Structures are given as structure tokens and as C-alpha cells.
Short mmCIF file of C-alpha atoms and ligand atoms in Angstrom, two decimals:
data_model
loop_
_atom_site.label_atom_id
_atom_site.label_comp_id
_atom_site.label_asym_id
_atom_site.label_seq_id
_atom_site.Cartn_x
_atom_site.Cartn_y
_atom_site.Cartn_z
CA MET A 18 -36.91 17.55 13.91
CA SER A 19 -34.50 18.39 11.15
CA ARG A 20 -33.98 16.10 8.29
CA ALA A 21 -30.32 15.64 9.16
CA GLU A 22 -31.37 14.16 12.50
CA GLY A 23 -32.54 11.11 10.66
CA GLN A 24 -28.95 10.49 9.54
CA LYS A 25 -27.66 9.47 12.93
CA THR A 26 -26.83 5.96 11.80
CA ARG A 27 -25.11 6.50 8.58
CA SER A 28 -21.92 8.19 7.26
CA ILE A 29 -21.87 9.19 3.64
CA VAL A 30 -18.91 9.42 1.45
CA TYR A 31 -18.83 10.74 -2.10
CA CYS A 32 -15.85 10.01 -4.41
CA HIS A 33 -15.24 12.70 -7.09
CA CYS A 34 -13.03 10.33 -9.20
CA ALA A 35 -10.98 13.55 -9.99
CA TYR A 36 -8.12 12.10 -11.93
CA ALA A 37 -9.85 10.21 -14.70
CA LYS A 38 -13.06 10.34 -16.69
CA VAL A 39 -14.35 6.89 -15.83
CA ILE A 40 -17.56 8.26 -14.28
CA ASP A 41 -19.98 10.32 -16.43
CA PRO A 42 -19.17 13.84 -15.32
CA GLU A 43 -22.96 14.51 -15.50
CA VAL A 44 -23.63 11.70 -12.99
CA LYS A 45 -20.92 12.83 -10.62
CA GLN A 46 -22.07 16.46 -10.81
CA LYS A 47 -25.72 15.45 -10.09
CA VAL A 48 -24.84 13.31 -7.13
CA LEU A 49 -22.60 16.01 -5.59
CA GLU A 50 -25.40 18.59 -6.38
CA GLY A 51 -27.97 16.40 -4.66
CA LEU A 52 -25.80 16.09 -1.57
CA CYS A 53 -25.07 19.81 -1.45
CA ALA A 54 -28.70 20.66 -1.78
CA SER A 55 -29.69 18.27 1.03
CA GLU A 56 -29.27 18.59 4.74
CA VAL A 57 -27.22 15.40 5.20
CA ALA A 58 -23.73 15.43 6.59
CA PHE A 59 -21.16 13.88 4.19
CA GLU A 60 -17.57 13.66 3.17
CA ALA A 61 -16.49 14.28 -0.31
CA VAL A 62 -13.13 12.87 -1.31
CA PRO A 63 -11.16 13.72 -4.54
CA ASP A 64 -10.23 10.32 -5.66
CA LEU A 65 -10.33 7.11 -3.61
CA CYS A 66 -7.82 5.48 -5.90
CA GLU A 67 -5.19 8.09 -5.31
CA MET A 68 -5.90 7.99 -1.58
CA SER A 69 -5.51 4.31 -1.60
CA ALA A 70 -2.11 4.35 -3.30
CA ARG A 71 -0.94 7.22 -1.18
CA LYS A 72 -2.22 5.54 2.01
CA ASP A 73 -3.98 8.76 2.84
CA PRO A 74 -4.98 8.90 6.54
CA ALA A 75 -8.54 9.59 5.45
CA ILE A 76 -8.80 6.04 4.29
CA ALA A 77 -8.05 4.77 7.72
CA ARG A 78 -10.57 7.30 9.12
CA LEU A 79 -13.26 6.25 6.76
CA SER A 80 -12.75 2.54 7.24
CA ALA A 81 -13.12 3.16 11.02
CA THR A 82 -16.57 4.65 10.49
CA SER A 83 -19.49 2.42 10.91
CA ASP A 84 -22.52 2.18 8.65
CA LEU A 85 -20.78 3.77 5.63
CA GLU A 86 -22.54 4.59 2.44
CA ILE A 87 -20.12 5.30 -0.40
CA ALA A 88 -20.96 6.71 -3.77
CA ALA A 89 -18.03 5.76 -6.10
CA CYS A 90 -17.72 2.93 -8.69
CA PHE A 91 -17.89 -0.86 -8.66
CA PRO A 92 -18.09 -2.27 -5.11
CA ARG A 93 -15.43 -4.86 -5.82
CA ALA A 94 -13.00 -2.12 -6.74
CA VAL A 95 -13.81 0.12 -3.86
CA ARG A 96 -13.47 -2.76 -1.34
CA TRP A 97 -10.14 -3.82 -2.58
CA LEU A 98 -8.81 -0.24 -2.73
CA PHE A 99 -9.42 -0.01 0.93
CA HIS A 100 -7.85 -3.37 1.44
CA ALA A 101 -4.85 -2.23 -0.62
CA ALA A 102 -4.46 0.78 1.71
CA GLN A 103 -4.27 -1.68 4.63
CA HIS A 104 -7.62 -0.44 6.10
CA PRO A 105 -10.25 -2.98 4.76
CA LEU A 106 -13.88 -1.78 4.82
CA PRO A 107 -16.13 -3.16 7.57
CA GLU A 108 -18.72 -5.75 6.46
CA LYS A 109 -21.62 -3.23 6.81
CA VAL A 110 -20.98 -0.92 3.90
CA THR A 111 -23.29 0.10 1.08
CA ILE A 112 -21.53 1.04 -2.18
CA HIS A 113 -23.46 2.98 -4.80
CA ASN A 114 -21.96 2.58 -8.31
CA MET A 115 -21.98 5.85 -10.16
CA ARG A 116 -20.66 3.98 -13.26
CA GLU A 117 -23.90 2.03 -13.57
CA GLU A 118 -26.68 3.61 -11.46
CA THR A 119 -28.31 6.86 -12.28
CA ALA A 120 -27.59 9.96 -10.29
CA ASP A 121 -31.28 10.28 -9.32
CA GLU A 122 -31.25 6.76 -7.88
CA ILE A 123 -28.09 7.39 -5.89
CA VAL A 124 -29.26 10.79 -4.53
CA ALA A 125 -32.56 9.27 -3.63
CA ARG A 126 -30.84 6.58 -1.63
CA LEU A 127 -28.31 8.76 0.07
CA THR A 128 -30.65 11.62 1.13
CA GLY A 129 -33.95 9.63 0.97
CA ALA A 130 -33.09 7.18 3.68
CA SER A 131 -32.59 9.98 6.16
CA ARG A 132 -35.97 11.45 5.12
CA GLU A 133 -37.65 8.08 5.88
CA GLN A 134 -35.82 7.82 9.17
CA GLU A 135 -36.86 11.36 9.97
CA GLN A 136 -40.42 10.53 9.39
CA GLU A 137 -40.08 7.37 11.60
CA LEU A 138 -38.53 9.34 14.39
CA SER A 139 -41.13 12.11 14.21
CA SER A 140 -44.15 9.70 14.02
CA MET B 1 8.31 2.47 -3.81
CA SER B 2 5.06 2.28 -2.08
CA HIS B 3 3.78 5.47 -0.64
CA PRO B 4 4.29 5.89 3.09
CA GLU B 5 1.18 7.13 5.12
CA GLN B 6 1.42 10.85 4.48
CA GLU B 7 -0.12 13.50 6.69
CA ARG B 8 -2.82 15.38 4.82
CA LEU B 9 -5.01 18.29 5.37
CA ARG B 10 -8.66 17.76 6.49
CA VAL B 11 -10.81 20.53 5.13
CA VAL B 12 -14.10 21.03 7.02
CA LEU B 13 -16.86 23.22 5.67
CA TYR B 14 -18.54 24.51 8.77
CA GLU B 15 -21.95 26.08 8.48
CA GLY B 16 -23.14 25.60 12.10
CA PRO B 17 -23.72 28.32 14.79
CA GLY B 18 -21.42 31.34 14.27
CA SER B 19 -21.04 30.73 10.54
CA GLN B 20 -23.45 31.97 7.93
CA ARG B 21 -24.83 29.24 5.66
CA LEU B 22 -23.83 29.02 2.10
CA ALA B 23 -26.55 28.84 -0.68
CA SER B 24 -26.55 25.34 -2.12
CA GLU B 25 -25.01 26.53 -5.48
CA GLU B 26 -22.20 28.24 -3.51
CA ARG B 27 -21.68 25.10 -1.51
CA LEU B 28 -21.57 23.00 -4.70
CA GLU B 29 -19.12 25.43 -6.46
CA THR B 30 -16.79 25.53 -3.40
CA MET B 31 -16.85 21.78 -2.98
CA THR B 32 -16.18 21.21 -6.66
CA ALA B 33 -13.21 23.63 -6.66
CA LEU B 34 -11.67 21.93 -3.65
CA LEU B 35 -12.26 18.38 -5.00
CA GLU B 36 -10.80 19.28 -8.40
CA GLY B 37 -7.87 20.79 -6.62
CA GLY B 38 -7.32 17.46 -4.84
CA TYR B 39 -8.82 18.23 -1.45
CA GLY B 40 -11.50 16.26 0.39
CA VAL B 41 -14.17 18.21 2.12
CA THR B 42 -16.12 17.14 5.25
CA ARG B 43 -19.52 18.72 5.64
CA PRO B 44 -20.82 18.21 9.16
CA ARG B 45 -24.43 18.79 9.91
CA PRO B 46 -26.22 18.74 13.37
CA GLY B 47 -27.43 15.15 13.99
CA GLY B 48 -25.44 13.84 10.98
CA ARG B 49 -22.41 11.67 11.10
CA VAL B 50 -18.85 12.02 9.51
CA SER B 51 -15.76 10.12 10.16
CA PRO B 52 -13.87 10.54 13.45
CA GLU B 53 -11.24 13.10 14.18
CA ASP B 54 -7.62 11.95 13.62
CA GLU B 55 -4.29 13.64 13.63
CA SER B 56 -4.71 15.40 10.24
CA THR B 57 -4.53 19.17 10.44
CA VAL B 58 -8.00 20.47 10.18
CA VAL B 59 -8.72 23.66 8.17
CA MET B 60 -12.10 24.92 9.14
CA LEU B 61 -13.82 27.04 6.48
CA GLY B 62 -16.77 29.17 7.28
CA ARG B 63 -18.40 32.50 6.92
CA PHE B 64 -17.50 33.62 10.34
CA GLY B 65 -17.55 37.50 9.93
CA GLU B 66 -16.39 39.45 12.99
CA THR B 67 -15.95 36.65 15.52
CA PRO B 68 -14.18 33.62 13.96
CA PRO B 69 -13.46 30.70 16.37
CA ALA B 70 -10.03 30.46 17.83
CA GLU B 71 -7.34 28.36 16.11
CA SER B 72 -5.74 25.64 18.21
CA PRO B 73 -2.42 23.97 17.95
CA ALA B 74 -1.92 20.19 17.83
CA GLU B 75 -1.77 18.57 21.26
CA GLU B 76 -2.09 15.11 22.90
CA GLY B 77 -3.32 13.31 19.87
CA ARG B 78 -5.74 16.14 18.92
CA PRO B 79 -5.14 17.80 15.53
CA ALA B 80 -4.25 21.47 14.96
CA VAL B 81 -7.16 23.39 13.84
CA LEU B 82 -6.71 26.37 11.48
CA VAL B 83 -9.62 28.71 10.82
CA ARG B 84 -10.24 30.42 7.41
CA ASP B 85 -12.97 32.99 6.81
CA ILE B 86 -14.56 32.44 3.42
CA ALA B 87 -17.11 35.17 3.54
CA ASN B 88 -17.55 36.93 0.15
CA GLN B 89 -15.08 34.60 -1.57
CA ALA B 90 -15.52 32.88 -4.81
CA SER B 91 -14.66 29.16 -4.98
CA MET B 92 -11.29 29.65 -6.53
CA ALA B 93 -10.21 32.12 -3.78
CA VAL B 94 -11.33 29.50 -1.26
CA LEU B 95 -9.18 26.89 -2.97
CA GLU B 96 -6.16 29.37 -2.79
CA GLN B 97 -6.71 29.90 0.86
CA VAL B 98 -6.62 26.12 1.40
CA GLU B 99 -3.51 25.82 -0.72
CA ALA B 100 -1.84 28.43 1.33
CA ALA B 101 -2.84 26.75 4.55
CA ARG B 102 -1.43 23.47 3.29
CA ASP B 103 1.80 25.19 2.17
CA GLY B 104 2.04 26.90 5.61
CA ALA B 105 1.63 23.56 7.49
CA GLY B 106 4.29 22.03 5.28
CA LEU B 107 2.05 19.30 3.97
CA PRO B 108 2.51 17.78 0.44
CA ALA B 109 0.41 19.10 -2.48
CA PRO B 110 -2.17 16.54 -3.76
CA GLY B 111 -2.77 15.36 -7.29
CA LYS B 112 0.69 15.23 -8.79
CA TRP B 113 0.30 11.70 -10.15
CA THR B 114 -2.44 9.93 -12.22
CA PRO B 115 -3.58 7.09 -9.95
CA TRP B 116 -3.35 4.18 -12.35
CA PHE B 117 -2.22 0.89 -10.77
CA PRO B 118 -3.30 -2.65 -10.23
CA VAL B 119 -5.39 -3.70 -7.21
CA VAL B 120 -5.55 -7.33 -6.28
CA ASP B 121 -8.84 -9.09 -5.42
CA TYR B 122 -7.55 -11.53 -2.80
CA ASP B 123 -10.91 -13.47 -2.82
CA ARG B 124 -9.82 -14.64 -6.30
CA CYS B 125 -6.01 -14.53 -6.17
CA THR B 126 -4.27 -17.84 -5.91
CA ASN B 127 -0.79 -16.47 -5.43
CA CYS B 128 0.49 -17.93 -8.73
CA MET B 129 2.91 -15.06 -9.19
CA GLN B 130 2.21 -14.74 -12.94
CA CYS B 131 1.56 -11.05 -12.62
CA LEU B 132 4.85 -10.48 -10.74
CA THR B 133 6.84 -12.40 -13.31
CA PHE B 134 5.04 -10.82 -16.20
CA CYS B 135 5.45 -7.12 -15.19
CA LEU B 136 8.89 -5.85 -15.93
CA PHE B 137 8.40 -2.51 -14.08
CA ASP B 138 8.63 -3.87 -10.58
CA VAL B 139 5.06 -3.07 -9.69
CA TYR B 140 4.46 -6.24 -7.90
CA GLY B 141 6.31 -7.80 -4.95
CA VAL B 142 5.72 -10.26 -2.15
CA ASP B 143 4.86 -9.55 1.52
CA LYS B 144 6.44 -11.18 4.57
CA GLU B 145 4.16 -14.16 4.20
CA GLY B 146 5.11 -14.63 0.65
CA GLN B 147 1.76 -13.29 -0.67
CA ILE B 148 1.72 -11.20 -3.81
CA GLN B 149 1.17 -7.52 -3.36
CA VAL B 150 1.37 -4.35 -5.28
CA SER B 151 4.45 -2.66 -4.00
CA ASN B 152 5.24 0.11 -6.39
CA GLU B 153 1.97 1.68 -7.66
CA ASP B 154 3.74 4.65 -9.24
CA LYS B 155 5.86 2.47 -11.52
CA CYS B 156 2.87 1.17 -13.32
CA LYS B 157 2.48 2.47 -16.93
CA THR B 158 -0.58 4.68 -17.14
CA SER B 159 -3.38 3.02 -19.10
CA CYS B 160 -1.66 -0.32 -19.36
CA PRO B 161 -3.76 -3.20 -18.02
CA ALA B 162 -1.51 -5.93 -19.35
CA CYS B 163 -0.92 -7.85 -16.17
CA SER B 164 -4.66 -8.09 -15.59
CA ARG B 165 -4.83 -10.15 -18.84
CA VAL B 166 -2.25 -12.62 -17.69
CA CYS B 167 -3.85 -13.33 -14.34
CA PRO B 168 -5.67 -16.69 -14.77
CA GLU B 169 -8.09 -15.89 -11.89
CA VAL B 170 -9.20 -12.43 -13.18
CA ALA B 171 -7.98 -11.18 -9.81
CA ILE B 172 -6.36 -7.99 -10.98
CA LEU B 173 -8.40 -4.77 -11.18
CA PHE B 174 -7.75 -1.38 -12.57
CA PRO B 175 -10.58 0.63 -11.08
CA LYS B 176 -10.15 3.34 -13.69
CA TYR B 177 -10.28 0.90 -16.68
CA LYS B 178 -13.05 1.36 -19.09
CA LYS B 179 -14.32 -2.29 -19.34
CA GLY B 180 -15.35 -5.01 -16.96
CA PRO B 181 -14.40 -7.14 -15.23
CA ILE B 182 -10.93 -5.36 -15.14
CA ASN B 183 -12.72 -2.25 -13.80
CA GLY B 184 -14.08 -4.09 -10.77
CA ALA B 185 -17.40 -5.27 -12.32
CA GLU B 186 -18.41 -8.67 -10.97
CA VAL B 187 -16.55 -11.56 -12.67
CA LYS B 188 -18.70 -13.85 -14.63
CA LYS B 189 -17.98 -17.46 -15.61
CA GLU B 190 -17.47 -16.36 -19.31
CA ASP B 191 -15.00 -13.72 -18.07
CA VAL B 192 -12.81 -16.45 -16.49
CA GLN B 193 -12.86 -18.48 -19.56
CA SER B 194 -12.20 -15.56 -21.96
CA GLU B 195 -9.49 -14.14 -19.60
CA SER B 196 -7.76 -17.52 -19.31
CA MET B 197 -7.71 -17.60 -23.05
CA LYS B 198 -5.79 -14.41 -22.84
CA VAL B 199 -3.15 -16.25 -20.89
CA ASP B 200 -2.38 -17.99 -24.15
CA ILE B 201 -2.20 -14.73 -25.85
CA SER B 202 0.23 -13.56 -23.17
CA ALA B 203 2.44 -16.49 -23.74
CA LEU B 204 2.27 -15.59 -27.47
CA LEU B 205 3.16 -12.09 -26.47
CA GLY B 206 6.41 -13.37 -25.09
CA GLY B 207 8.83 -14.79 -27.59
CA ASP B 208 6.18 -15.61 -30.00
CA LEU B 209 4.98 -12.07 -30.58
CA TYR B 210 8.18 -11.39 -32.36
CA ALA B 211 7.97 -14.74 -34.17
CA SER B 212 4.48 -13.91 -35.35
CA LEU B 213 5.45 -10.47 -36.40
CA ARG B 214 8.41 -12.05 -38.36
CA ASP B 215 6.13 -14.46 -39.88
CA ARG B 216 3.66 -11.89 -41.06
CA GLN B 217 6.47 -9.70 -42.17
CA ASP B 218 8.08 -12.59 -44.21
CA THR B 219 4.74 -13.31 -45.84
CA ALA B 220 4.29 -9.71 -46.49
CA ARG B 221 7.83 -9.33 -47.82
CA LYS B 222 7.50 -12.24 -50.12
CA ARG B 223 4.32 -10.81 -51.51
CA PHE B 224 5.68 -7.35 -51.65
CA SER B 225 9.09 -8.20 -52.89
CA THR B 226 7.55 -8.88 -56.25
CA GLU B 227 5.84 -5.64 -56.01
CA ARG B 228 9.21 -4.01 -54.74
CA ASP B 229 7.26 -2.00 -52.18
CA GLU B 230 9.07 -2.19 -48.89
CA SER B 231 6.98 0.61 -47.31
CA ARG B 232 4.01 -1.74 -47.54
CA ALA B 233 5.77 -4.37 -45.47
CA LEU B 234 6.50 -1.66 -42.95
CA LEU B 235 2.85 -0.73 -42.92
CA GLU B 236 1.87 -4.36 -42.41
CA ARG B 237 4.09 -4.58 -39.36
CA LYS B 238 2.59 -1.44 -38.04
CA ARG B 239 -0.87 -2.83 -38.68
CA CYS B 240 0.02 -6.03 -36.82
CA LEU B 241 1.25 -4.12 -33.80
CA ALA B 242 -1.68 -1.90 -33.79
CA GLU B 243 -4.03 -4.94 -33.91
CA LEU B 244 -2.41 -6.37 -30.85
CA LYS B 245 -2.36 -3.07 -29.13
CA GLU B 246 -6.05 -2.66 -29.74
CA THR B 247 -7.06 -6.17 -28.78
CA LEU B 248 -5.09 -6.11 -25.50
CA ASP B 249 -5.11 -2.44 -24.96
CA ILE B 250 -1.35 -2.34 -24.27
CA PRO B 251 0.66 0.80 -24.79
CA ASP B 252 3.63 0.71 -27.23
CA GLU B 253 6.16 1.27 -24.49
CA VAL B 254 5.04 -1.84 -22.74
CA LEU B 255 4.41 -3.89 -25.83
CA MET B 256 8.04 -3.38 -26.83
CA THR B 257 9.40 -4.46 -23.56
CA LEU B 258 7.38 -7.58 -22.86
CA PRO B 259 9.33 -10.47 -21.66
CA SER B 260 9.74 -13.65 -23.66
CA ALA B 261 7.81 -16.81 -22.58
CA GLY B 262 11.08 -18.27 -21.25
CA ASP B 263 11.70 -15.08 -19.28
CA ILE B 264 8.32 -15.37 -17.68
CA GLU B 265 8.89 -18.98 -16.62
CA GLU B 266 12.27 -18.18 -15.22
CA ARG B 267 10.99 -15.20 -13.26
CA ALA B 268 8.09 -17.27 -11.95
CA ARG B 269 10.47 -19.91 -10.69
CA ARG B 270 12.62 -17.48 -8.98
CA ALA B 271 9.74 -15.57 -7.45
CA LYS B 272 8.28 -18.82 -6.08
CA GLU B 273 11.61 -19.81 -4.59
CA LYS B 274 11.89 -16.44 -2.92
CA ALA B 275 8.37 -16.64 -1.53
CA GLU B 276 9.09 -20.23 -0.21
CA LYS B 277 12.24 -19.06 1.51
CA ARG B 278 10.37 -16.13 3.13
CA ARG B 279 7.57 -18.42 4.26
CA ALA B 280 10.10 -20.88 5.72
CA ARG B 281 11.96 -17.98 7.48
CA SER B 282 8.82 -16.50 9.03
CA LYS B 283 7.71 -20.04 10.12
CA THR B 284 11.01 -20.56 11.80
CA VAL B 285 10.64 -17.20 13.71
CA GLN B 286 7.07 -18.21 14.67
CA ASP B 287 8.32 -21.65 15.90
CA GLU B 288 11.03 -20.00 17.90
CA THR B 289 8.53 -17.63 19.60
CA GLN B 290 6.07 -20.46 20.23
CA ARG B 291 8.62 -22.74 21.74
CA VAL B 292 8.09 -23.48 25.42
CA PRO B 293 11.27 -22.32 27.24
CA SER B 294 13.28 -24.99 28.98
CA GLN B 295 13.68 -24.98 32.80
CA ASP B 296 17.11 -23.53 32.36
CA GLU B 297 15.77 -20.74 30.28
CA TRP B 298 13.17 -19.91 32.95
CA GLY B 299 16.04 -19.78 35.39
CA ILE B 300 14.51 -22.49 37.52
S1 SF4 C 406 -12.68 4.46 -6.36
FE1 SF4 C 406 -13.78 4.40 -8.45
S2 SF4 C 406 -14.88 6.36 -8.41
FE2 SF4 C 406 -13.37 6.58 -6.87
S3 SF4 C 406 -11.44 7.32 -7.94
FE3 SF4 C 406 -11.28 5.15 -8.00
S4 SF4 C 406 -12.23 4.58 -9.96
FE4 SF4 C 406 -12.84 6.69 -9.49
S1 SF4 C 407 -1.56 -13.48 -11.50
FE1 SF4 C 407 -3.58 -13.20 -10.54
S2 SF4 C 407 -3.81 -15.06 -9.32
FE2 SF4 C 407 -1.69 -14.94 -9.88
S3 SF4 C 407 -0.63 -13.94 -8.12
FE3 SF4 C 407 -1.17 -12.37 -9.69
S4 SF4 C 407 -3.19 -11.68 -8.99
FE4 SF4 C 407 -2.89 -13.60 -7.98
#
């Protein structure tokens, strides 16, 4: 069984925060690097803030996805950005804060959970 | 004006059957170039999950070689799918292909605006309208129910968090601001206290900013008149402004156009009146629609 098969229950979103330097570039880079090096499916978005203000259809698409895991900034900011775009996030969302957590922690959670599930499934 | 929902391109990096895989560094470079260019990228994997298809035009990127998959037009709620071969292409060339595909599909270019705007935390907001009355740039408005909302994101002055400082409930966020709780960090009790103290500062910022500047200038002038050094008075004024600017992080442009305390009160009164009228109107419409029709109206 491939590692990605353990990801059946989650959808991963990475925010690149492209239009400001609020997230340490090293953290962003390492998280994206970790995702690119893994076998997980994910969506990388340029800037959730811009997408919220522009009412980008991707916001609607993402909010309609169950079991989301988002790597962005403060959960309170991310939640209200989706709300501002008229597509509130569902209750069951995990938000990893690249402004406060380390890249290693985030990558481990995003890609590690699928590894655990993979082990569970194959045992 | 608030941005209408705009059609955008959905870029999919396909590495499944029929497309040669990218090395992880190549994948990273390609993704980074696209993200920096303002394009989101979906990376599907077998057994993995990504957000559902919608009507956004899809550009499928892959190393397809001789037999690329067929493109398909948009039909019956399904999106148009464009296919682009990225074999032997450096990341910037991939970005150029996506740009060209977007142009060809007549879709707007991303990233022409720095996304700096307030976001309301409605778990905290009490709809007091102070933000609406304070901001002179028409960023805020009210919805049909009379609830405060951010109506004109792009009228907000980049890097100005002034309205978040007048909000007594610490309900206004600027996700790209450097410090908490304005950046979305959890609000602590002390924050509410210190933020509400800033409400007083905001009142001071109204008419009294100029009074306080005048006072300081007068004192400085008196002191300096003996020294006959007007340029020092000017320096003092500049220092006073710089101090306020630094404490509150407000750009000059905004600082110079702040409303007076009287203006704020007047605008608050008018906004409340307007919101009340809207609420009353929408209630009348509701009452109308909920009213049980009379026998005549049923045609009995
Ligand atoms: S949501 Fe957070 S991480 Fe994403 S663009 Fe906005 S401020 Fe940056
Ligand atoms: S000032 Fe704060 S509490 Fe008052 S309406 Fe604006 S966001 Fe809501």
C-alpha cells in the first residue's frame, strides 16, 4: 500500500502567503519542500488573504472539502477570512500556524498522519 | 467596491499514469514559481484527496511526451480542461505557459493588489459601528440585516491598522499585521483592556490630536522663541507626529485625515440610524411574507 493511500480522509492546503513577509520565508519553504518531497496529495494556494478579498472560487471549493488541514497562519485569522469570503470553514478543520510552529512540526503532522494511517491500514 | 466572485484558473500538476514524475526538487521549483506568480496548484495523488472539481478552467500540467491527454471544452457544469506538456521545461517556462493559458482563456491576472484589509471576528463584534464611523475611506458598510461588514477591501490603506485600534472588542484583524492580537492571535484579557485604552487614544486622535500638537508646539515655541530657533519647533512637531505614528502604527496619509471626535460621533449616529431603518425594512418584508393570506387572497 502506498503512503498516499493513508491520506484518504484528509485534504491538505498550504498557503504561500505570497504578498507579504509575515511568515518566515524559511518556514514556508521548508513546509512546501516537505510536502513536495512526500507522497501526499495537497493544494498549494498563493495567498488566502487575496483569495478571500477576491472571492476566489477556490475558497468555496476548499470550504466544501471535509477534513481539511490548512498550513497558514493564526487559526482565528484563517477562519474569519473564509467567513469574509462567504464560505465559512466547516467545524472539523485543523489549522497549522506557520507564524508560530516550526516547519518540522508542521510537516510531520501533515505528512506523518498519513504514514500512521498507512501503517494502521497495512497492519 | 467588493470584488465579485471571479473565475480563476485551476492549475493541476499531474504525475499519474501517462505522465513522467518530477524529481522532488523540480516539483518544489515549479510549485514555487507558480505560487509566486499568483497561481494555486493542486497536486493529486492516487488515494489522496483534493478539493472537488468546480467550474474553474483546469490547466493540467504534466510530462506527457508523445501522447498527451485530450483537452475538453466546458460542458454541463464540467470545467474546460487545457493540457500543457512541461517536459524539459524550467520552472519559469512552466509559469509562462500557465500565463499564456490564462490569457487565452480571457481570465484576469492574479496578484495586482497587496491584500491588506480588515477582517471582522463576528464572535467578538457587537456591531457598535465605531470602525465604520472611524474609517474615512469607506472600507466598512452594513449588510441587509444592518450588520457591519467590510465592503471595500481595496480602499483600505496598506499597512494601516488604525480601525483595529478603535474597536472596543478587539474584533478587527489584519492577518498580515506583525503583532497580535491584530494579526489573529488569540485575544487575551489584557489585550481587551489595553485595546480599550486605545479607544481613548482614538478619541484623542480626533479633534484632540491637533490640540495636543498645538499645545506641544506652543510650549516648544515659547521655549524656542527665546532661542529664536523656529526650525526646532518644526522638529518638535515632526517628533510628536512620529511618536504617534509609531505607537499606533498609522501611516501619515491616514494620520492627516483622521476625523475629529465630533465627526466620529455624528457618523456613528447616522450609521446606527441607517442600520435601524434597514432592519425595520427587512422585518416588514419578513412580516409580509409570513402573513397568512386572507380567504379573499386565496381566492376562496
Ligand atoms: S491566511 Fe495567513 S498565511 Fe495565508 S496569506 Fe493570509 S496572512 Fe498569509
Ligand atoms: S468597532 Fe469592532 S465591535 Fe464595533 S462594529 Fe466594528 S468590528 Fe464590530
